[in-house]
């Protein structure tokens, strides 16, 4: 459903990503792993239109979305959960979630109500805290708000940037359990993750970035046992 | 006692005006973090529209209000599209954009001098000028227009931010511009919307203070200073803050002159501002979550 | 009402084009004019500059100064001392001027004083009323009556007619300076001053101050505030039922006081150095009306007219035919010997007399009180205080 070809991008005058090819299939989860500064986040931010794309192309469900800006991409069905969560801290939980439906041109009061119910069902904790100011929630709860907000747009592709950062493992597993249920409905997922083991254990395939290029890619299960990956990212602890 | 109430009438009226100026100021700040230093001169322009449409052409006041809000709102929107946007595209800093609003302020003042002349001019009030006597308190009928207009404007904005998704999206754009884009909010149209509303509310403030203070090209500065003080006092970017800040500035100015000394009424306002900012850097109702993120 | 103001600005610009403001030809006497042409005080400069242009045209038509034509080089002082100083530097360092008229704003006149003293150039200030204008410089003259003179007239009238006197002033340099002099005279006269209040120029609401004056039971208010604020004072006093006699300085004759106060200023009085019914004033106003299609009620046109006339009289004595320059020492000497000059400014038989130690054109006898009545400014005549 997502096909990236020869994507080149960077920040300021510095080229950080040098021609990446990548695919995500419907209902599948793809991980992008690699060391700090390998260009993972730049890559993800370029796809979702937050950073300018220098060259290459991005196709989503057969449609060329290379030149679309961030808010337009949200409207075609790509939701991005940004690094650091970036929830609207001074607003309450429900307002954060409601704003997630902003990208939906076909939204009605009833559809928003229905989607909110679904998010509360997926994250019962958010229902309890719906009137609470988001900035006062714990990190894990804020991540739930960020994911819930992204899901409110009824995306067909979810981009997740470092979803495990700063979270206790069991919270992350709780969130990931929800993401699996979403994937089962056919939503694709592209996850940039520092925690390589976590990423490989929870995805179908993975790309290993090294200094802005794809060094390796293949089924996540295979990469988990790959000697190079083990040595470089898993500390040989397997 | 009756003098106290008499002063209170004036204080609340002035406060309502300053609150309107602060409202426009805060709206623009809320979405874009831009401090618009032309706010006072946009208000002046609103008063000048009143001079021409109500004074010279004798149009009905409701029509004059509509015209002032739309004309000045569109003018600042055009400034946003024609100057601020291109600056942003060239990676100008927020500071240089603030400087651009300062340039607009000077330009508007010069242009107004050229079009309307340099002397103070009368802005007709929609209500009579015979003062009402309520228990020994003199109330100029126009004061009720001022307070009423301001109240309606604030109620409309409370509804807009509490009840409409567009209003909430506008706040979100200010809090987390990137995340706002990621949920499909176009920040460009949000900023454009606040520019229109901010200009419009400034014009409304200028138009309704006109019958009290007269309209003159240089009136913008003092309105901007008081509106800015109101905004800082109440909390930059906060809607209830603009209302509270405006009323406090109006009270300080009037009672400062009435009970302390008329020579120091402005100094009292800014002394209070400094004290409050010392204790609460984000202003009385400003959210530290907001300011902490951006300063 | 707006269209004519743009129109008159254009007219002024085009008139300047052929009358006075073009680059000087060889043999012309260039007179520098430092005049507010923008900002809050620009309208003051407007009628004065028009009167100067008209007077220069007259003199040139009559053969000029010993055969030399007058050219006016008018620069905008913006009522800002920095601008005025820059213009003054330009005048003394540039190709040279045969004399300077202006500035108008008091702070500007004080700021340029040392420049003209150092360069030894004669300066006739036009509408500056501060008391210190001519102090410590033999090169500076003052055409408008100083605040002290207005204040004396006003304060004496107040002392004669007010039982409980209140003073209200704005906190500008003008307001504070005028307050100091009024206060001094009232103290000398042992007048009963019951209140003193201040406002910020352009202040939105005068209720607090007017309430205090009312509380104090004042029956006479010496109001040292400018145009729009004067109108606001009248309106607020009327609204709050405060019925004291309001009295101000020349600023109360500004045209907008009448239009903004909508009759609330009726009966208010102000001191003025100008009597439009005096024959000299009448003939100037007739010529002005013919040339500019307007008849100013305030004194500024008269001041501009007299400044240029006084300079021209002295220049005739100081200049030599054939020389492009006027010896400023001789010009100063000629001005110092001005005696019994009957100007457009001044009331009754008052004349303008200068000496080496007196460069002030008008004294108490040269000013009178006028009363606002409808859209007219009426002379109080015999009611005038000694």
PDB file of N, CA and C in Angstrom, chain B residues 201-291:
ATOM      1  N   UNK B 201     -11.406  42.090  15.601  1.00  0.00           N
ATOM      2  CA  UNK B 201     -11.681  42.487  16.989  1.00  0.00           C
ATOM      3  C   UNK B 201     -10.991  43.804  17.332  1.00  0.00           C
ATOM      4  N   UNK B 202      -9.800  43.999  16.786  1.00  0.00           N
ATOM      5  CA  UNK B 202      -9.126  45.285  17.004  1.00  0.00           C
ATOM      6  C   UNK B 202     -10.003  46.408  16.452  1.00  0.00           C
ATOM      7  N   UNK B 203     -10.500  46.206  15.232  1.00  0.00           N
ATOM      8  CA  UNK B 203     -11.338  47.228  14.589  1.00  0.00           C
ATOM      9  C   UNK B 203     -12.583  47.496  15.419  1.00  0.00           C
ATOM     10  N   UNK B 204     -13.172  46.435  15.952  1.00  0.00           N
ATOM     11  CA  UNK B 204     -14.371  46.575  16.775  1.00  0.00           C
ATOM     12  C   UNK B 204     -14.055  47.434  18.005  1.00  0.00           C
ATOM     13  N   UNK B 205     -12.916  47.132  18.638  1.00  0.00           N
ATOM     14  CA  UNK B 205     -12.503  47.903  19.817  1.00  0.00           C
ATOM     15  C   UNK B 205     -12.327  49.374  19.478  1.00  0.00           C
ATOM     16  N   UNK B 206     -11.641  49.644  18.374  1.00  0.00           N
ATOM     17  CA  UNK B 206     -11.391  51.031  17.974  1.00  0.00           C
ATOM     18  C   UNK B 206     -12.683  51.753  17.634  1.00  0.00           C
ATOM     19  N   UNK B 207     -13.565  51.022  16.935  1.00  0.00           N
ATOM     20  CA  UNK B 207     -14.820  51.637  16.503  1.00  0.00           C
ATOM     21  C   UNK B 207     -15.684  52.033  17.701  1.00  0.00           C
ATOM     22  N   UNK B 208     -15.732  51.174  18.733  1.00  0.00           N
ATOM     23  CA  UNK B 208     -16.638  51.505  19.838  1.00  0.00           C
ATOM     24  C   UNK B 208     -15.993  52.417  20.875  1.00  0.00           C
ATOM     25  N   UNK B 209     -14.658  52.529  20.866  1.00  0.00           N
ATOM     26  CA  UNK B 209     -14.057  53.504  21.785  1.00  0.00           C
ATOM     27  C   UNK B 209     -14.062  54.893  21.131  1.00  0.00           C
ATOM     28  N   UNK B 210     -14.204  54.901  19.791  1.00  0.00           N
ATOM     29  CA  UNK B 210     -14.175  56.163  19.039  1.00  0.00           C
ATOM     30  C   UNK B 210     -15.086  57.252  19.598  1.00  0.00           C
ATOM     31  N   UNK B 211     -16.364  56.945  19.867  1.00  0.00           N
ATOM     32  CA  UNK B 211     -17.256  57.995  20.368  1.00  0.00           C
ATOM     33  C   UNK B 211     -16.822  58.544  21.732  1.00  0.00           C
ATOM     34  N   UNK B 212     -15.994  57.798  22.478  1.00  0.00           N
ATOM     35  CA  UNK B 212     -15.550  58.272  23.794  1.00  0.00           C
ATOM     36  C   UNK B 212     -14.266  59.093  23.688  1.00  0.00           C
ATOM     37  N   UNK B 213     -13.302  58.570  22.923  1.00  0.00           N
ATOM     38  CA  UNK B 213     -11.979  59.230  22.908  1.00  0.00           C
ATOM     39  C   UNK B 213     -11.734  60.049  21.650  1.00  0.00           C
ATOM     40  N   UNK B 214     -12.625  59.982  20.680  1.00  0.00           N
ATOM     41  CA  UNK B 214     -12.433  60.551  19.334  1.00  0.00           C
ATOM     42  C   UNK B 214     -11.453  59.682  18.562  1.00  0.00           C
ATOM     43  N   UNK B 215     -11.440  59.839  17.247  1.00  0.00           N
ATOM     44  CA  UNK B 215     -10.558  59.051  16.397  1.00  0.00           C
ATOM     45  C   UNK B 215      -9.424  59.929  15.905  1.00  0.00           C
ATOM     46  N   UNK B 216      -8.194  59.440  16.025  1.00  0.00           N
ATOM     47  CA  UNK B 216      -7.051  60.186  15.518  1.00  0.00           C
ATOM     48  C   UNK B 216      -5.985  59.191  15.095  1.00  0.00           C
ATOM     49  N   UNK B 217      -5.174  59.544  14.106  1.00  0.00           N
ATOM     50  CA  UNK B 217      -4.183  58.588  13.598  1.00  0.00           C
ATOM     51  C   UNK B 217      -3.228  58.078  14.665  1.00  0.00           C
ATOM     52  N   UNK B 218      -2.997  58.851  15.726  1.00  0.00           N
ATOM     53  CA  UNK B 218      -2.002  58.430  16.704  1.00  0.00           C
ATOM     54  C   UNK B 218      -2.621  57.674  17.884  1.00  0.00           C
ATOM     55  N   UNK B 219      -3.938  57.443  17.839  1.00  0.00           N
ATOM     56  CA  UNK B 219      -4.593  56.814  18.986  1.00  0.00           C
ATOM     57  C   UNK B 219      -4.154  55.365  19.196  1.00  0.00           C
ATOM     58  N   UNK B 220      -3.579  54.758  18.144  1.00  0.00           N
ATOM     59  CA  UNK B 220      -3.242  53.337  18.225  1.00  0.00           C
ATOM     60  C   UNK B 220      -2.232  52.993  19.290  1.00  0.00           C
ATOM     61  N   UNK B 221      -1.265  53.864  19.491  1.00  0.00           N
ATOM     62  CA  UNK B 221      -0.169  53.534  20.400  1.00  0.00           C
ATOM     63  C   UNK B 221      -0.676  53.247  21.811  1.00  0.00           C
ATOM     64  N   UNK B 222      -1.489  54.163  22.340  1.00  0.00           N
ATOM     65  CA  UNK B 222      -1.916  53.966  23.723  1.00  0.00           C
ATOM     66  C   UNK B 222      -2.828  52.745  23.834  1.00  0.00           C
ATOM     67  N   UNK B 223      -3.663  52.507  22.798  1.00  0.00           N
ATOM     68  CA  UNK B 223      -4.503  51.309  22.810  1.00  0.00           C
ATOM     69  C   UNK B 223      -3.640  50.053  22.783  1.00  0.00           C
ATOM     70  N   UNK B 224      -2.587  50.074  21.963  1.00  0.00           N
ATOM     71  CA  UNK B 224      -1.709  48.907  21.855  1.00  0.00           C
ATOM     72  C   UNK B 224      -1.008  48.648  23.180  1.00  0.00           C
ATOM     73  N   UNK B 225      -0.537  49.711  23.813  1.00  0.00           N
ATOM     74  CA  UNK B 225       0.207  49.550  25.072  1.00  0.00           C
ATOM     75  C   UNK B 225      -0.709  48.976  26.152  1.00  0.00           C
ATOM     76  N   UNK B 226      -1.933  49.542  26.258  1.00  0.00           N
ATOM     77  CA  UNK B 226      -2.857  49.053  27.281  1.00  0.00           C
ATOM     78  C   UNK B 226      -3.333  47.635  26.935  1.00  0.00           C
ATOM     79  N   UNK B 227      -3.620  47.393  25.668  1.00  0.00           N
ATOM     80  CA  UNK B 227      -4.060  46.064  25.249  1.00  0.00           C
ATOM     81  C   UNK B 227      -2.972  45.026  25.495  1.00  0.00           C
ATOM     82  N   UNK B 228      -1.756  45.416  25.235  1.00  0.00           N
ATOM     83  CA  UNK B 228      -0.618  44.516  25.452  1.00  0.00           C
ATOM     84  C   UNK B 228      -0.463  44.230  26.950  1.00  0.00           C
ATOM     85  N   UNK B 229      -0.582  45.282  27.767  1.00  0.00           N
ATOM     86  CA  UNK B 229      -0.490  45.097  29.216  1.00  0.00           C
ATOM     87  C   UNK B 229      -1.598  44.154  29.685  1.00  0.00           C
ATOM     88  N   UNK B 230      -2.805  44.342  29.141  1.00  0.00           N
ATOM     89  CA  UNK B 230      -3.929  43.483  29.513  1.00  0.00           C
ATOM     90  C   UNK B 230      -3.633  42.034  29.149  1.00  0.00           C
ATOM     91  N   UNK B 231      -3.068  41.850  27.972  1.00  0.00           N
ATOM     92  CA  UNK B 231      -2.767  40.517  27.495  1.00  0.00           C
ATOM     93  C   UNK B 231      -1.718  39.832  28.375  1.00  0.00           C
ATOM     94  N   UNK B 232      -0.671  40.576  28.737  1.00  0.00           N
ATOM     95  CA  UNK B 232       0.384  40.004  29.570  1.00  0.00           C
ATOM     96  C   UNK B 232      -0.141  39.704  30.979  1.00  0.00           C
ATOM     97  N   UNK B 233      -0.920  40.642  31.500  1.00  0.00           N
ATOM     98  CA  UNK B 233      -1.480  40.479  32.844  1.00  0.00           C
ATOM     99  C   UNK B 233      -2.353  39.237  32.935  1.00  0.00           C
ATOM    100  N   UNK B 234      -3.230  39.082  31.962  1.00  0.00           N
ATOM    101  CA  UNK B 234      -4.181  37.983  31.997  1.00  0.00           C
ATOM    102  C   UNK B 234      -3.549  36.672  31.589  1.00  0.00           C
ATOM    103  N   UNK B 235      -2.528  36.744  30.770  1.00  0.00           N
ATOM    104  CA  UNK B 235      -1.892  35.534  30.263  1.00  0.00           C
ATOM    105  C   UNK B 235      -1.916  35.534  28.746  1.00  0.00           C
ATOM    106  N   UNK B 236      -0.735  35.635  28.176  1.00  0.00           N
ATOM    107  CA  UNK B 236      -0.604  35.717  26.720  1.00  0.00           C
ATOM    108  C   UNK B 236      -1.263  34.491  26.071  1.00  0.00           C
ATOM    109  N   UNK B 237      -2.136  34.741  25.109  1.00  0.00           N
ATOM    110  CA  UNK B 237      -2.752  33.635  24.396  1.00  0.00           C
ATOM    111  C   UNK B 237      -3.991  33.082  25.078  1.00  0.00           C
ATOM    112  N   UNK B 238      -4.341  33.614  26.248  1.00  0.00           N
ATOM    113  CA  UNK B 238      -5.503  33.079  26.963  1.00  0.00           C
ATOM    114  C   UNK B 238      -6.731  33.950  26.731  1.00  0.00           C
ATOM    115  N   UNK B 239      -7.864  33.280  26.471  1.00  0.00           N
ATOM    116  CA  UNK B 239      -9.097  34.016  26.189  1.00  0.00           C
ATOM    117  C   UNK B 239      -9.688  34.645  27.467  1.00  0.00           C
ATOM    118  N   UNK B 240      -9.912  33.855  28.533  1.00  0.00           N
ATOM    119  CA  UNK B 240     -10.372  34.501  29.776  1.00  0.00           C
ATOM    120  C   UNK B 240      -9.335  35.480  30.306  1.00  0.00           C
ATOM    121  N   UNK B 241      -8.070  35.202  30.010  1.00  0.00           N
ATOM    122  CA  UNK B 241      -6.994  36.092  30.436  1.00  0.00           C
ATOM    123  C   UNK B 241      -7.138  37.473  29.828  1.00  0.00           C
ATOM    124  N   UNK B 242      -7.539  37.532  28.552  1.00  0.00           N
ATOM    125  CA  UNK B 242      -7.716  38.823  27.885  1.00  0.00           C
ATOM    126  C   UNK B 242      -8.807  39.626  28.582  1.00  0.00           C
ATOM    127  N   UNK B 243      -9.904  38.933  28.950  1.00  0.00           N
ATOM    128  CA  UNK B 243     -11.027  39.606  29.605  1.00  0.00           C
ATOM    129  C   UNK B 243     -10.604  40.119  30.979  1.00  0.00           C
ATOM    130  N   UNK B 244      -9.992  39.229  31.757  1.00  0.00           N
ATOM    131  CA  UNK B 244      -9.569  39.608  33.107  1.00  0.00           C
ATOM    132  C   UNK B 244      -8.518  40.717  33.045  1.00  0.00           C
ATOM    133  N   UNK B 245      -7.524  40.531  32.170  1.00  0.00           N
ATOM    134  CA  UNK B 245      -6.442  41.507  32.046  1.00  0.00           C
ATOM    135  C   UNK B 245      -6.975  42.870  31.640  1.00  0.00           C
ATOM    136  N   UNK B 246      -7.902  42.880  30.664  1.00  0.00           N
ATOM    137  CA  UNK B 246      -8.480  44.137  30.203  1.00  0.00           C
ATOM    138  C   UNK B 246      -9.169  44.870  31.340  1.00  0.00           C
ATOM    139  N   UNK B 247      -9.987  44.126  32.106  1.00  0.00           N
ATOM    140  CA  UNK B 247     -10.721  44.763  33.211  1.00  0.00           C
ATOM    141  C   UNK B 247      -9.756  45.280  34.270  1.00  0.00           C
ATOM    142  N   UNK B 248      -8.708  44.509  34.562  1.00  0.00           N
ATOM    143  CA  UNK B 248      -7.757  44.955  35.587  1.00  0.00           C
ATOM    144  C   UNK B 248      -7.055  46.238  35.136  1.00  0.00           C
ATOM    145  N   UNK B 249      -6.650  46.275  33.879  1.00  0.00           N
ATOM    146  CA  UNK B 249      -5.972  47.484  33.389  1.00  0.00           C
ATOM    147  C   UNK B 249      -6.910  48.684  33.460  1.00  0.00           C
ATOM    148  N   UNK B 250      -8.175  48.476  33.059  1.00  0.00           N
ATOM    149  CA  UNK B 250      -9.155  49.557  33.135  1.00  0.00           C
ATOM    150  C   UNK B 250      -9.345  50.048  34.569  1.00  0.00           C
ATOM    151  N   UNK B 251      -9.427  49.096  35.518  1.00  0.00           N
ATOM    152  CA  UNK B 251      -9.607  49.459  36.928  1.00  0.00           C
ATOM    153  C   UNK B 251      -8.386  50.198  37.469  1.00  0.00           C
ATOM    154  N   UNK B 252      -7.197  49.668  37.154  1.00  0.00           N
ATOM    155  CA  UNK B 252      -5.971  50.291  37.656  1.00  0.00           C
ATOM    156  C   UNK B 252      -5.838  51.713  37.138  1.00  0.00           C
ATOM    157  N   UNK B 253      -6.114  51.867  35.837  1.00  0.00           N
ATOM    158  CA  UNK B 253      -5.960  53.186  35.238  1.00  0.00           C
ATOM    159  C   UNK B 253      -6.919  54.183  35.887  1.00  0.00           C
ATOM    160  N   UNK B 254      -8.188  53.787  35.988  1.00  0.00           N
ATOM    161  CA  UNK B 254      -9.195  54.721  36.471  1.00  0.00           C
ATOM    162  C   UNK B 254      -9.059  54.988  37.974  1.00  0.00           C
ATOM    163  N   UNK B 255      -8.941  53.908  38.756  1.00  0.00           N
ATOM    164  CA  UNK B 255      -8.842  54.114  40.204  1.00  0.00           C
ATOM    165  C   UNK B 255      -7.479  54.668  40.599  1.00  0.00           C
ATOM    166  N   UNK B 256      -6.473  54.323  39.808  1.00  0.00           N
ATOM    167  CA  UNK B 256      -5.153  54.912  40.048  1.00  0.00           C
ATOM    168  C   UNK B 256      -5.232  56.427  39.944  1.00  0.00           C
ATOM    169  N   UNK B 257      -5.941  56.884  38.895  1.00  0.00           N
ATOM    170  CA  UNK B 257      -6.083  58.336  38.713  1.00  0.00           C
ATOM    171  C   UNK B 257      -7.013  58.924  39.767  1.00  0.00           C
ATOM    172  N   UNK B 258      -8.055  58.168  40.120  1.00  0.00           N
ATOM    173  CA  UNK B 258      -9.072  58.702  41.022  1.00  0.00           C
ATOM    174  C   UNK B 258      -8.628  58.732  42.476  1.00  0.00           C
ATOM    175  N   UNK B 259      -7.875  57.717  42.926  1.00  0.00           N
ATOM    176  CA  UNK B 259      -7.564  57.615  44.351  1.00  0.00           C
ATOM    177  C   UNK B 259      -6.098  57.826  44.695  1.00  0.00           C
ATOM    178  N   UNK B 260      -5.211  57.558  43.731  1.00  0.00           N
ATOM    179  CA  UNK B 260      -3.799  57.764  44.053  1.00  0.00           C
ATOM    180  C   UNK B 260      -3.379  59.101  43.471  1.00  0.00           C
ATOM    181  N   UNK B 261      -2.960  59.097  42.237  1.00  0.00           N
ATOM    182  CA  UNK B 261      -2.620  60.359  41.604  1.00  0.00           C
ATOM    183  C   UNK B 261      -2.737  60.193  40.106  1.00  0.00           C
ATOM    184  N   UNK B 262      -3.337  61.207  39.490  1.00  0.00           N
ATOM    185  CA  UNK B 262      -3.518  61.119  38.045  1.00  0.00           C
ATOM    186  C   UNK B 262      -2.183  61.094  37.327  1.00  0.00           C
ATOM    187  N   UNK B 263      -1.127  61.590  37.980  1.00  0.00           N
ATOM    188  CA  UNK B 263       0.177  61.626  37.316  1.00  0.00           C
ATOM    189  C   UNK B 263       0.766  60.225  37.188  1.00  0.00           C
ATOM    190  N   UNK B 264       0.318  59.312  38.073  1.00  0.00           N
ATOM    191  CA  UNK B 264       0.972  57.999  38.101  1.00  0.00           C
ATOM    192  C   UNK B 264       0.096  56.859  37.619  1.00  0.00           C
ATOM    193  N   UNK B 265      -1.099  57.175  37.036  1.00  0.00           N
ATOM    194  CA  UNK B 265      -2.015  56.071  36.741  1.00  0.00           C
ATOM    195  C   UNK B 265      -1.403  55.077  35.754  1.00  0.00           C
ATOM    196  N   UNK B 266      -0.652  55.551  34.772  1.00  0.00           N
ATOM    197  CA  UNK B 266      -0.019  54.619  33.831  1.00  0.00           C
ATOM    198  C   UNK B 266       1.100  53.847  34.507  1.00  0.00           C
ATOM    199  N   UNK B 267       1.851  54.545  35.370  1.00  0.00           N
ATOM    200  CA  UNK B 267       2.938  53.872  36.077  1.00  0.00           C
ATOM    201  C   UNK B 267       2.387  52.757  36.964  1.00  0.00           C
ATOM    202  N   UNK B 268       1.206  53.007  37.542  1.00  0.00           N
ATOM    203  CA  UNK B 268       0.599  51.993  38.409  1.00  0.00           C
ATOM    204  C   UNK B 268       0.283  50.727  37.621  1.00  0.00           C
ATOM    205  N   UNK B 269      -0.225  50.910  36.396  1.00  0.00           N
ATOM    206  CA  UNK B 269      -0.540  49.751  35.567  1.00  0.00           C
ATOM    207  C   UNK B 269       0.700  48.891  35.361  1.00  0.00           C
ATOM    208  N   UNK B 270       1.792  49.542  35.027  1.00  0.00           N
ATOM    209  CA  UNK B 270       2.967  48.754  34.673  1.00  0.00           C
ATOM    210  C   UNK B 270       3.691  48.219  35.911  1.00  0.00           C
ATOM    211  N   UNK B 271       3.536  48.910  37.026  1.00  0.00           N
ATOM    212  CA  UNK B 271       4.062  48.374  38.281  1.00  0.00           C
ATOM    213  C   UNK B 271       3.314  47.083  38.620  1.00  0.00           C
ATOM    214  N   UNK B 272       1.989  47.138  38.492  1.00  0.00           N
ATOM    215  CA  UNK B 272       1.179  45.947  38.767  1.00  0.00           C
ATOM    216  C   UNK B 272       1.558  44.829  37.811  1.00  0.00           C
ATOM    217  N   UNK B 273       1.762  45.177  36.548  1.00  0.00           N
ATOM    218  CA  UNK B 273       2.131  44.170  35.549  1.00  0.00           C
ATOM    219  C   UNK B 273       3.429  43.474  35.949  1.00  0.00           C
ATOM    220  N   UNK B 274       4.411  44.283  36.372  1.00  0.00           N
ATOM    221  CA  UNK B 274       5.698  43.690  36.744  1.00  0.00           C
ATOM    222  C   UNK B 274       5.558  42.796  37.964  1.00  0.00           C
ATOM    223  N   UNK B 275       4.775  43.272  38.946  1.00  0.00           N
ATOM    224  CA  UNK B 275       4.595  42.468  40.158  1.00  0.00           C
ATOM    225  C   UNK B 275       3.930  41.134  39.835  1.00  0.00           C
ATOM    226  N   UNK B 276       2.884  41.202  39.021  1.00  0.00           N
ATOM    227  CA  UNK B 276       2.155  39.971  38.707  1.00  0.00           C
ATOM    228  C   UNK B 276       3.039  39.022  37.890  1.00  0.00           C
ATOM    229  N   UNK B 277       3.789  39.572  36.942  1.00  0.00           N
ATOM    230  CA  UNK B 277       4.647  38.705  36.129  1.00  0.00           C
ATOM    231  C   UNK B 277       5.769  38.106  36.973  1.00  0.00           C
ATOM    232  N   UNK B 278       6.150  38.828  38.035  1.00  0.00           N
ATOM    233  CA  UNK B 278       7.193  38.322  38.913  1.00  0.00           C
ATOM    234  C   UNK B 278       6.679  37.085  39.655  1.00  0.00           C
ATOM    235  N   UNK B 279       5.435  37.170  40.113  1.00  0.00           N
ATOM    236  CA  UNK B 279       4.855  36.056  40.853  1.00  0.00           C
ATOM    237  C   UNK B 279       4.354  34.970  39.902  1.00  0.00           C
ATOM    238  N   UNK B 280       3.699  35.396  38.835  1.00  0.00           N
ATOM    239  CA  UNK B 280       3.186  34.435  37.852  1.00  0.00           C
ATOM    240  C   UNK B 280       3.679  34.815  36.467  1.00  0.00           C
ATOM    241  N   UNK B 281       4.824  34.280  36.055  1.00  0.00           N
ATOM    242  CA  UNK B 281       5.438  34.697  34.783  1.00  0.00           C
ATOM    243  C   UNK B 281       4.530  34.505  33.573  1.00  0.00           C
ATOM    244  N   UNK B 282       3.575  33.561  33.667  1.00  0.00           N
ATOM    245  CA  UNK B 282       2.705  33.324  32.511  1.00  0.00           C
ATOM    246  C   UNK B 282       1.464  34.209  32.557  1.00  0.00           C
ATOM    247  N   UNK B 283       1.384  35.143  33.523  1.00  0.00           N
ATOM    248  CA  UNK B 283       0.188  35.962  33.658  1.00  0.00           C
ATOM    249  C   UNK B 283      -0.816  35.248  34.547  1.00  0.00           C
ATOM    250  N   UNK B 284      -1.902  35.963  34.917  1.00  0.00           N
ATOM    251  CA  UNK B 284      -2.835  35.416  35.898  1.00  0.00           C
ATOM    252  C   UNK B 284      -3.474  34.106  35.442  1.00  0.00           C
ATOM    253  N   UNK B 285      -3.936  34.071  34.192  1.00  0.00           N
ATOM    254  CA  UNK B 285      -4.616  32.868  33.716  1.00  0.00           C
ATOM    255  C   UNK B 285      -3.809  32.157  32.633  1.00  0.00           C
ATOM    256  N   UNK B 286      -2.587  32.595  32.409  1.00  0.00           N
ATOM    257  CA  UNK B 286      -1.769  31.972  31.380  1.00  0.00           C
ATOM    258  C   UNK B 286      -1.374  30.584  31.846  1.00  0.00           C
ATOM    259  N   UNK B 287      -1.406  29.633  30.922  1.00  0.00           N
ATOM    260  CA  UNK B 287      -1.029  28.279  31.294  1.00  0.00           C
ATOM    261  C   UNK B 287       0.476  28.137  31.219  1.00  0.00           C
ATOM    262  N   UNK B 288       1.131  27.711  32.317  1.00  0.00           N
ATOM    263  CA  UNK B 288       2.573  27.511  32.256  1.00  0.00           C
ATOM    264  C   UNK B 288       2.914  26.443  31.229  1.00  0.00           C
ATOM    265  N   UNK B 289       1.952  25.537  30.962  1.00  0.00           N
ATOM    266  CA  UNK B 289       2.182  24.514  29.944  1.00  0.00           C
ATOM    267  C   UNK B 289       2.405  25.170  28.583  1.00  0.00           C
ATOM    268  N   UNK B 290       1.718  26.274  28.376  1.00  0.00           N
ATOM    269  CA  UNK B 290       1.849  26.963  27.087  1.00  0.00           C
ATOM    270  C   UNK B 290       3.179  27.707  27.028  1.00  0.00           C
ATOM    271  N   UNK B 291       3.364  28.572  27.998  1.00  0.00           N
ATOM    272  CA  UNK B 291       4.530  29.449  27.904  1.00  0.00           C
ATOM    273  C   UNK B 291       5.821  28.677  28.078  1.00  0.00           C
TER     274      UNK B 291
END
